[in-house]
Short mmCIF file of C-alpha atoms in Angstrom, two decimals:
data_model
loop_
_atom_site.label_atom_id
_atom_site.label_comp_id
_atom_site.label_asym_id
_atom_site.label_seq_id
_atom_site.Cartn_x
_atom_site.Cartn_y
_atom_site.Cartn_z
CA MET A 1 11.23 52.07 -3.09
CA GLU A 2 7.20 50.65 -3.51
CA LEU A 3 5.83 49.24 -0.50
CA VAL A 4 5.83 45.56 -0.77
CA ARG A 5 3.87 42.44 2.01
CA GLY A 6 5.23 43.76 5.39
CA GLY A 7 8.06 46.38 4.45
CA ASN A 8 9.88 48.56 1.96
CA ARG A 9 11.34 46.53 -0.32
CA PRO A 10 13.25 47.10 -3.87
CA PRO A 11 11.37 45.93 -6.93
CA GLN A 12 13.51 42.95 -7.41
CA HIS A 13 12.77 41.04 -4.06
CA GLN A 14 9.43 41.38 -4.95
CA GLU A 15 9.52 39.12 -7.81
CA SER A 16 11.94 36.65 -6.26
CA GLU A 17 9.61 36.34 -3.34
CA MET A 18 6.52 35.85 -5.67
CA THR A 19 8.42 33.40 -7.54
CA ALA A 20 9.15 31.43 -4.17
CA THR A 21 6.25 31.89 -3.25
CA ALA A 22 4.46 30.07 -6.15
CA TYR A 23 7.15 27.53 -6.05
CA THR A 24 6.42 26.93 -2.49
CA GLN A 25 2.83 26.61 -3.35
CA SER A 26 3.17 24.31 -6.17
CA THR A 27 5.04 21.74 -4.62
CA VAL A 28 3.10 21.38 -1.72
CA SER A 29 -0.07 21.10 -3.81
CA SER A 30 1.46 18.72 -6.49
CA THR A 31 2.70 16.54 -3.20
CA SER A 32 -0.42 16.71 -1.32
CA ALA A 33 -2.53 15.88 -4.40
CA SER A 34 -0.58 12.87 -5.41
CA ALA A 35 -0.94 11.78 -1.60
CA PRO A 36 -4.42 10.62 -1.87
CA ALA A 37 -3.72 9.20 -5.31
CA PHE A 38 -1.47 6.56 -3.58
CA TRP A 39 -2.94 6.16 0.01
CA ARG A 40 -6.80 6.20 -0.42
CA PRO A 41 -7.00 3.21 -2.99
CA ALA A 42 -4.44 0.92 -0.88
CA ALA A 43 -6.98 2.02 2.31
CA VAL A 44 -9.67 1.06 0.12
CA ALA A 45 -7.58 -2.17 -1.36
CA ALA A 46 -7.04 -3.16 2.17
CA ILE A 47 -10.40 -3.27 3.17
CA ALA A 48 -11.64 -5.27 0.06
CA ALA A 49 -8.70 -7.71 0.93
CA ALA A 50 -10.33 -8.05 4.49
CA ALA A 51 -13.81 -8.04 3.53
CA ALA A 52 -12.49 -10.60 0.66
CA THR A 53 -10.55 -12.95 2.75
CA THR A 54 -13.54 -12.60 5.43
CA ALA A 55 -16.24 -14.09 2.76
CA VAL A 56 -13.85 -16.85 1.74
CA ALA A 57 -13.65 -17.96 5.09
CA ALA A 58 -17.09 -17.72 5.71
CA VAL A 59 -18.14 -19.53 2.26
CA ALA A 60 -15.81 -22.44 2.86
CA HIS A 61 -16.85 -22.67 6.61
CA ALA A 62 -20.72 -23.04 5.12
CA ALA A 63 -19.68 -25.34 2.68
CA GLY A 64 -18.41 -27.88 5.86
CA VAL A 65 -14.71 -26.87 5.74
CA SER A 66 -13.77 -26.87 9.73
CA LEU A 67 -11.27 -23.53 9.85
CA GLU A 68 -9.43 -25.67 12.87
CA ILE A 69 -5.53 -25.54 13.25
CA GLN A 70 -4.75 -27.97 16.11
CA GLY A 71 -7.82 -27.88 17.86
CA GLN A 72 -8.37 -24.31 17.63
CA GLN A 73 -11.24 -22.74 15.62
CA ILE A 74 -9.99 -19.81 13.88
CA PRO A 75 -12.35 -17.10 14.14
CA LEU A 76 -14.09 -15.02 10.95
CA ALA A 77 -12.81 -11.76 12.10
CA GLY A 78 -9.08 -13.17 12.84
CA PHE A 79 -8.95 -13.19 8.61
CA ALA A 80 -9.76 -9.68 8.42
CA GLN A 81 -7.46 -8.64 11.06
CA LEU A 82 -4.66 -10.36 9.72
CA THR A 83 -5.42 -9.26 6.25
CA LEU A 84 -5.21 -5.89 7.42
CA MET A 85 -2.46 -6.09 9.49
CA CYS A 86 -0.47 -7.46 6.96
CA VAL A 87 -1.94 -5.36 3.68
CA ALA A 88 -0.72 -2.50 6.08
CA VAL A 89 2.63 -3.88 6.41
CA GLY A 90 2.76 -4.15 2.33
CA ILE A 91 1.30 -0.67 2.25
CA VAL A 92 4.58 0.47 4.17
CA PHE A 93 6.67 -1.04 1.81
CA ALA A 94 5.51 0.01 -1.34
CA ALA A 95 5.46 3.36 0.37
CA VAL A 96 9.02 2.89 1.22
CA LEU A 97 9.65 2.07 -2.44
CA ARG A 98 7.72 4.94 -3.81
CA ARG A 99 9.99 7.41 -2.36
CA TRP A 100 13.74 5.57 -2.69
CA ALA A 101 13.50 2.88 -5.38
CA ARG A 102 14.20 3.12 -8.92
CA ASN A 103 12.11 1.13 -10.50
CA PRO A 104 9.56 0.80 -7.24
CA ARG A 105 6.60 -0.69 -9.32
CA VAL A 106 8.98 -4.06 -10.70
CA ALA A 107 10.85 -3.93 -6.87
CA PHE A 108 7.12 -4.15 -5.29
CA VAL A 109 5.71 -6.85 -7.62
CA ARG A 110 8.41 -8.88 -7.29
CA THR A 111 8.62 -9.21 -3.91
CA ALA A 112 5.34 -8.68 -3.20
CA ILE A 113 4.99 -12.15 -5.02
CA VAL A 114 7.64 -13.79 -3.31
CA VAL A 115 5.81 -12.48 0.03
CA ALA A 116 2.66 -14.02 -1.12
CA ALA A 117 4.12 -17.26 -2.40
CA LEU A 118 6.08 -17.89 0.94
CA SER A 119 2.90 -16.78 2.87
CA LEU A 120 1.56 -20.51 2.04
CA ILE A 121 4.30 -22.28 3.65
CA PRO A 122 2.76 -22.06 6.91
CA ASP A 123 -0.47 -23.24 5.54
CA VAL A 124 0.97 -26.38 4.01
CA ILE A 125 2.54 -27.39 7.25
CA VAL A 126 0.55 -26.39 9.95
CA SER A 127 -1.52 -29.72 11.34
CA ALA A 128 -4.89 -29.62 9.78
CA ALA A 129 -7.16 -31.14 7.51
CA VAL A 130 -6.42 -30.83 3.84
CA ASP A 131 -9.60 -28.79 2.93
CA THR A 132 -8.65 -26.21 6.09
CA LYS A 133 -5.08 -25.72 4.31
CA LEU A 134 -6.71 -25.42 0.82
CA ALA A 135 -8.77 -23.02 2.39
CA LEU A 136 -6.01 -20.84 3.91
CA MET A 137 -4.07 -20.67 1.00
CA LEU A 138 -7.14 -19.08 -0.79
CA THR A 139 -6.97 -16.36 1.59
CA HIS A 140 -3.82 -15.72 1.21
CA LEU A 141 -3.91 -15.77 -2.80
CA VAL A 142 -7.29 -13.96 -2.86
CA ALA A 143 -5.64 -10.70 -0.35
CA ALA A 144 -2.62 -10.63 -2.87
CA ALA A 145 -4.65 -10.60 -6.01
CA ILE A 146 -6.74 -7.55 -4.92
CA VAL A 147 -3.75 -5.43 -3.67
CA ILE A 148 -0.70 -6.09 -5.55
CA PRO A 149 -2.31 -4.78 -8.58
CA VAL A 150 -3.90 -1.69 -6.49
CA LEU A 151 -0.29 -0.82 -5.01
CA ALA A 152 1.59 -1.63 -8.24
CA ALA A 153 -0.35 0.47 -10.20
CA ARG A 154 0.35 3.32 -7.95
CA LEU A 155 3.69 2.83 -8.55
CA ARG A 156 5.64 4.64 -11.27
CA ARG A 157 7.23 2.71 -13.90
CA SER A 158 10.77 2.54 -14.66
CA GLU A 159 12.14 5.57 -16.73
CA ARG A 160 14.28 3.36 -19.08
#
């Protein structure tokens, strides 16, 4: 018998132990390598969308749009905060689809487009000036235009 890591074991156990170790290391490496490929671009997209919506609001405000809803001025930081919160929900949704959906890319894109369209409804019905409503709707569309393609690109396609 030959001495193998921590004890006397027959040679056939040595090979299976090495195979199991290699398999475990390979699985861990591939999982951890793919995680940044999803999470890092998603985080960058969230920050970019927050910055873009804040910039759209700042430009609109500088152009004379009041950004006032029912007598309350929306602070510029509020655009970044709400964008980050909503994008975080979208990222979690994409991650769930990535894990469990048969075709996560299609499911995510369809759902995200519907949610983006539905997010315009409060802007339409809120008591605000027309230019304020349009600026708010533009911020939603800008965020969606940044985030949806980035997340969709990180989801696998159908295997059909």
